[in-house]
Amino acid sequence: MASASLRSLTFGQKLLILAVLAFTIGPFAPLIIQSLAFRWAWPDLLPSVWWLEQRQISPFPLAWDYVLSPTSKVLEATVNTIGIGVAVSLLCLLICLPAARVLARANFRGKKRLEFFLSLPLLVPEAAIGIALLMIFTGLGLSGTYVGVIIVHLIPTVPYMVRMLTAVYQGLDQGFEDNARVLGANDWQVLTRVTLPMLMPGVLAGALFTFLVSTNLFLLTFFIGQGSIVTLPTLLFSQISGGAMGATAAGIALVASLPGLILLVLSDRLIREEAFALGIGE
Amino acid sequence: MIQHDRPSSHRQPLSLREKLQLAPLLLVMLGLFGGALVLGLLQSFGFAPWFGINEFPNPDYFVALWSSPDFWLSLGLTLYYGVVSTLLGLIISVPLALAFERRFCGSKVLLAVSRLPLMVPYSVGIALALIMLGNGGIISRLAASLGLISDPGAFPAILHSHWGWGIIAVYVWKQVPFMTMAILAVLLGLGQGTREAAMVLGARTHQVFWRVTLPQLMPGIVSASLICFAFNVGAFEAPFILGGGYPETLPVLAWRYFNDANYVYQLQGMAVIVSLTLVSGVILAGYLFAYRRFERKRGRL
Amino acid sequence: MKNLKKIGWSAVLLTALLGTTTAHAMDDAEFRSQFLSGSMDWSEVTKRAQDEGTVNFYYWGGSDIINLWIDQVAKPALAEEGVTLNPVRITATKDTVDVILAQLASGKGEGEGSVDMLWVNGENFFTLKQQGALWGSFADKLPNSVNFEWDNADPRAQLNLSDFGTATDRMEMPWSGEQYVCAVDRAHVSQEETPATFEDLKAYLEQNPGKFAYVKPPHYLGNTFVQSVLYAHNPEGTGAEPFQLSLEELGADKLAALIEPGFAYLKEIEPLLLGGPQGNPRYPEGPSELDNLFLNSEVHFNCKFGLYGVYAGLITGTYPETAEEMIFPAGNMIKNKSYLAIPLNSPNSAAALVAINYFSSVASQAAMMKQAGMPAGLDTWKLAEADQAIINEAAPPHYGVTQAEFDANIAPDTNASLVDVIEGTWLEVIERGSDKPIKDVVAEVVANLK
């Protein structure tokens, strides 16, 4: 009895899931409609004039025609977002992989404190980091450059990456590495033939998650990029900062959601809930 | 979580090789992140040689800030958004995680779909809020088509109001999936054993929830709410676009100072940010401290 | 520094190659002084511009049709002159002014900045000029300056010579001449109900509470609305006239006396503004938010700079189909120009000159009217008949009001040094709801500015 009632959903739970889904993904429907609208005024539930009706007579590109034209800078922003995301993921892996190995295996003084320190960037307001760093970066000539933006993206991504990789190393049986060594493999061979293949799923998950965090970052890119590095979040911000939504803003919002949507499909198998066992304050 | 007994439970000093392996990480964390913190603090005390200002330690920026009633209004507003949206997020996420824990038919797909807000930028959430919640937005139009209102002005102000439900909605929208995942991670690590045992022993559903489930979930709840709270008080986009004007939240206030042509105001802006970091740090530390006492009482730490 | 070095190296290189020092290897300061002295031939400028290659143009990028016009028309046209136009779209001109000032403060002087030219007027120009951050008096030395009236004796030259009461000193080139125009939604407001004065507006709002909003100062659109209220309520009945003086000339006490009735009006109508009936009066942050309110019938009027605003709103779908223009406030519709300026530390100043010269041409101005819905900035009486016809033909249509009626109701802008004070007073009296006497508020704001 008890067991059965734990396995099936109550009515309230079904309602909750429905309500949450309506709340989280429901608003995307009007967003899509808005991106296809020419004139859509209160109290119409659908646009009174659609973009396609106006398309032939309009003297200039509207809605998606504008979004996809070079003037909107959508392509530039997409390329920048993905490029920066990939660079940040790789750099982050390079930094965190060796460190995660030590954190997973060694037991040293101050380790707990170090682990807490490593999660601090998640607890300090982004604006504080951005503003403080902007001054040094301007001095070093790094503000407004790709290098500057990539470096600053490391701050919020490293904590996640280190945690996820440490968990992977902890789950990895050191015995396999030792066996390989006994059988005569050198360090490089152990790394490339044994450790990395076994780490691969975790590494991929970490890299994907880092990519995701990087592609969603706004404030740090905004500060350090100084307007000359346009990414999808900064482009969308400048579109909606006027406080109104038109067809082009809606189109850009949809394009800005695409990387996340693609990752959602890809990562369903890769990003497990376990990665989110954040464990701050243990 | 369950602590594994590691083969080497005694502490050893790190070998040179291990130190080298830690070095890049420490460089980023201490050099970049730590450097930013220290520099921010120095600036707020009047250290900015690149502007030809070096009056460290000069507490004037803090004195000027803390003696203005505007600052306290802004601080209150910032904390209000942070606390209310974190609490609301938890109220939704805990039952949601419990529902998703039961691997029902289609649960994987639904869980993945509900994760979408986590995957997209915050500004997408703001765009959705603009389209849905304004007086001319979709909800207002639905109300009109149901005959509830006959003029957009009659719809209650959700955006640009001082109660900021629009801002809170965006935070909750973005954070529910995050919190749900963090809590679900703990749930999956626990298994259902204890709760089933309690049910078998005759405990009522709400007794199980308050006495068994919730305490077990605390690690996930604490981690997730710490991160979300810290983010909410430090966020800039949502209050900037959806806010109700004066008084503004501290990050927006700092932004205005920072953008002033008179660069001396940048130091004032830094003082705003440092104050915010301090206040949120004290709140977070207090929260952690209370949580640890709670765990100690339960004998887990 | 870097740039200077680069130019220095290229000079050495050129000397080695050609055996002579060529004109375009001169450094930025030398080029500037030679050009401004008027002793330089325009062909030398275009040659140098081609060497520089790119011009970074910073402008408000909030309008799709302006952006498209820049990309599709201006960019190719300048490419033909050998200059690559790099449009940098910003959300507020003030940000760019701050960047320029910050660069100059950190020692990035002539030729070492990042902004080559910007779209500017009013307070932003005032700030740049006051800080000595402008390149110089170039405007009347461009070939296309013949399209503009520079004669001090001609009162029509005022808009070219004075920007919000600040003498332009030809440090900026007029680009577009705008007028503060209100649109009205005929679906809600009949011809008879249409207000012509602020008292009419108040009467309308008493019948239809909540159906008006003005953009929140310190946004320039909000400032402009407040200024027209102040003109109309000037207790001396002299309208805009005393507001042309600078703060020093006028004095804070006099200013307080002049603006008191206007602010009393602004306070009176506050409960009748958008959200006012619900107890939470709301001021939109900018034009796009106001457009949206207008489209959704949340307000019945939309006041902003836009002689062709209704036309632009109709072709972009951002205005209701029933939108028309109106004359409001009668006799106090503020007209001004916006300009193109070059900052002192422009790294490609010759290219900026070539670009500004292009933007001042008849062809460019006609295309701008037609495609971007921006009114021309040149002075038609200076043009040959054929060119006048081109401009007249390019003008977008008006809806409900004629150009002659618009021209008959203009008023000048407020002196930039007063704008800061009026802005600060608005924030204190309206936004923060202070009950202090206006005189004290103005005195406080003036003290804070210093």
CSV table of N, CA, C and O in Angstrom, one decimal, chain B residues 143-177:
chain,number,residue,atom,x,y,z
B,143,ALA,N,-7.6,38.0,-19.9
B,143,ALA,CA,-8.6,38.5,-18.9
B,143,ALA,C,-9.6,39.3,-19.7
B,143,ALA,O,-10.8,39.2,-19.4
B,144,ALA,N,-9.2,40.1,-20.7
B,144,ALA,CA,-10.1,40.9,-21.5
B,144,ALA,C,-11.1,39.9,-22.3
B,144,ALA,O,-12.3,40.2,-22.4
B,145,SER,N,-10.5,38.9,-22.9
B,145,SER,CA,-11.4,38.0,-23.7
B,145,SER,C,-12.3,37.2,-22.8
B,145,SER,O,-13.4,36.8,-23.3
B,146,LEU,N,-12.0,37.1,-21.5
B,146,LEU,CA,-13.0,36.5,-20.6
B,146,LEU,C,-14.0,37.5,-20.0
B,146,LEU,O,-14.8,37.1,-19.2
B,147,GLY,N,-13.8,38.7,-20.5
B,147,GLY,CA,-14.7,39.8,-20.0
B,147,GLY,C,-14.4,40.3,-18.6
B,147,GLY,O,-15.2,41.0,-18.0
B,148,LEU,N,-13.2,40.0,-18.1
B,148,LEU,CA,-12.9,40.4,-16.7
B,148,LEU,C,-12.5,41.9,-16.7
B,148,LEU,O,-12.8,42.6,-15.7
B,149,ILE,N,-11.8,42.3,-17.7
B,149,ILE,CA,-11.5,43.8,-17.8
B,149,ILE,C,-11.9,44.3,-19.2
B,149,ILE,O,-12.0,43.5,-20.1
B,150,SER,N,-12.1,45.6,-19.2
B,150,SER,CA,-12.4,46.2,-20.5
B,150,SER,C,-11.4,47.2,-21.0
B,150,SER,O,-11.5,47.8,-22.0
B,151,ASP,N,-10.3,47.4,-20.2
B,151,ASP,CA,-9.3,48.3,-20.5
B,151,ASP,C,-8.0,47.8,-19.9
B,151,ASP,O,-8.0,47.3,-18.8
B,152,PRO,N,-6.9,48.0,-20.7
B,152,PRO,CA,-5.6,47.4,-20.2
B,152,PRO,C,-5.2,48.1,-18.9
B,152,PRO,O,-4.5,47.5,-18.1
B,153,GLY,N,-5.7,49.3,-18.7
B,153,GLY,CA,-5.4,50.0,-17.4
B,153,GLY,C,-6.0,49.4,-16.2
B,153,GLY,O,-5.5,49.6,-15.1
B,154,ALA,N,-7.0,48.6,-16.4
B,154,ALA,CA,-7.7,47.9,-15.3
B,154,ALA,C,-7.0,46.7,-14.8
B,154,ALA,O,-7.2,46.2,-13.8
B,155,PHE,N,-6.0,46.2,-15.6
B,155,PHE,CA,-5.2,45.0,-15.3
B,155,PHE,C,-4.2,45.4,-14.2
B,155,PHE,O,-3.6,46.5,-14.3
B,156,PRO,N,-4.1,44.6,-13.1
B,156,PRO,CA,-3.2,45.0,-12.1
B,156,PRO,C,-1.7,45.1,-12.6
B,156,PRO,O,-1.3,44.3,-13.4
B,157,ALA,N,-1.0,46.1,-12.1
B,157,ALA,CA,0.4,46.4,-12.6
B,157,ALA,C,1.3,45.3,-12.0
B,157,ALA,O,1.4,45.2,-10.8
B,158,ILE,N,1.9,44.5,-12.9
B,158,ILE,CA,2.8,43.5,-12.4
B,158,ILE,C,4.2,43.9,-12.7
B,158,ILE,O,5.1,43.8,-11.9
B,159,LEU,N,4.4,44.5,-13.9
B,159,LEU,CA,5.8,45.0,-14.2
B,159,LEU,C,5.9,46.4,-13.8
B,159,LEU,O,4.9,47.1,-13.6
B,160,HIS,N,7.1,46.9,-13.6
B,160,HIS,CA,7.3,48.3,-13.2
B,160,HIS,C,6.6,48.7,-12.0
B,160,HIS,O,6.2,49.9,-11.9
B,161,SER,N,6.3,47.8,-11.1
B,161,SER,CA,5.7,48.2,-9.9
B,161,SER,C,6.6,48.0,-8.7
B,161,SER,O,7.6,47.2,-8.9
B,162,HIS,N,6.4,48.6,-7.6
B,162,HIS,CA,7.4,48.5,-6.5
B,162,HIS,C,7.3,47.2,-5.8
B,162,HIS,O,8.3,46.8,-5.1
B,163,TRP,N,6.2,46.4,-6.0
B,163,TRP,CA,6.2,45.1,-5.4
B,163,TRP,C,7.0,44.1,-6.3
B,163,TRP,O,7.3,43.0,-5.8
B,164,GLY,N,7.2,44.5,-7.5
B,164,GLY,CA,8.1,43.8,-8.4
B,164,GLY,C,7.8,42.3,-8.7
B,164,GLY,O,8.7,41.5,-8.8
B,165,TRP,N,6.5,42.0,-8.8
B,165,TRP,CA,6.1,40.6,-9.1
B,165,TRP,C,6.7,40.2,-10.4
B,165,TRP,O,7.0,39.0,-10.6
B,166,GLY,N,6.9,41.1,-11.3
B,166,GLY,CA,7.5,40.7,-12.6
B,166,GLY,C,8.9,40.2,-12.5
B,166,GLY,O,9.3,39.2,-13.0
B,167,ILE,N,9.7,41.0,-11.7
B,167,ILE,CA,11.1,40.6,-11.4
B,167,ILE,C,11.1,39.2,-10.7
B,167,ILE,O,11.9,38.3,-11.1
B,168,ILE,N,10.3,39.1,-9.7
B,168,ILE,CA,10.2,37.8,-8.9
B,168,ILE,C,9.8,36.7,-9.8
B,168,ILE,O,10.4,35.6,-9.8
B,169,ALA,N,8.9,36.9,-10.7
B,169,ALA,CA,8.4,35.8,-11.7
B,169,ALA,C,9.6,35.4,-12.5
B,169,ALA,O,9.8,34.2,-12.7
B,170,VAL,N,10.4,36.3,-13.0
B,170,VAL,CA,11.6,35.9,-13.8
B,170,VAL,C,12.6,35.1,-13.0
B,170,VAL,O,13.0,34.1,-13.5
B,171,TYR,N,12.9,35.5,-11.8
B,171,TYR,CA,13.8,34.8,-11.0
B,171,TYR,C,13.3,33.4,-10.7
B,171,TYR,O,14.0,32.4,-10.8
B,172,VAL,N,12.0,33.3,-10.3
B,172,VAL,CA,11.4,32.0,-10.0
B,172,VAL,C,11.4,31.1,-11.3
B,172,VAL,O,11.8,29.9,-11.2
B,173,TRP,N,11.1,31.7,-12.4
B,173,TRP,CA,11.0,31.0,-13.7
B,173,TRP,C,12.4,30.3,-13.9
B,173,TRP,O,12.5,29.2,-14.3
B,174,LYS,N,13.4,31.1,-13.8
B,174,LYS,CA,14.8,30.6,-14.1
B,174,LYS,C,15.3,29.6,-13.0
B,174,LYS,O,16.0,28.7,-13.3
B,175,GLN,N,14.9,29.8,-11.8
B,175,GLN,CA,15.5,29.1,-10.7
B,175,GLN,C,14.8,27.8,-10.3
B,175,GLN,O,15.4,26.9,-9.7
B,176,VAL,N,13.5,27.7,-10.6
B,176,VAL,CA,12.8,26.5,-10.2
B,176,VAL,C,13.5,25.2,-10.8
B,176,VAL,O,13.8,24.3,-10.1
B,177,PRO,N,13.9,25.2,-12.1
B,177,PRO,CA,14.6,24.0,-12.6
B,177,PRO,C,15.9,23.8,-11.9
B,177,PRO,O,16.2,22.6,-11.7
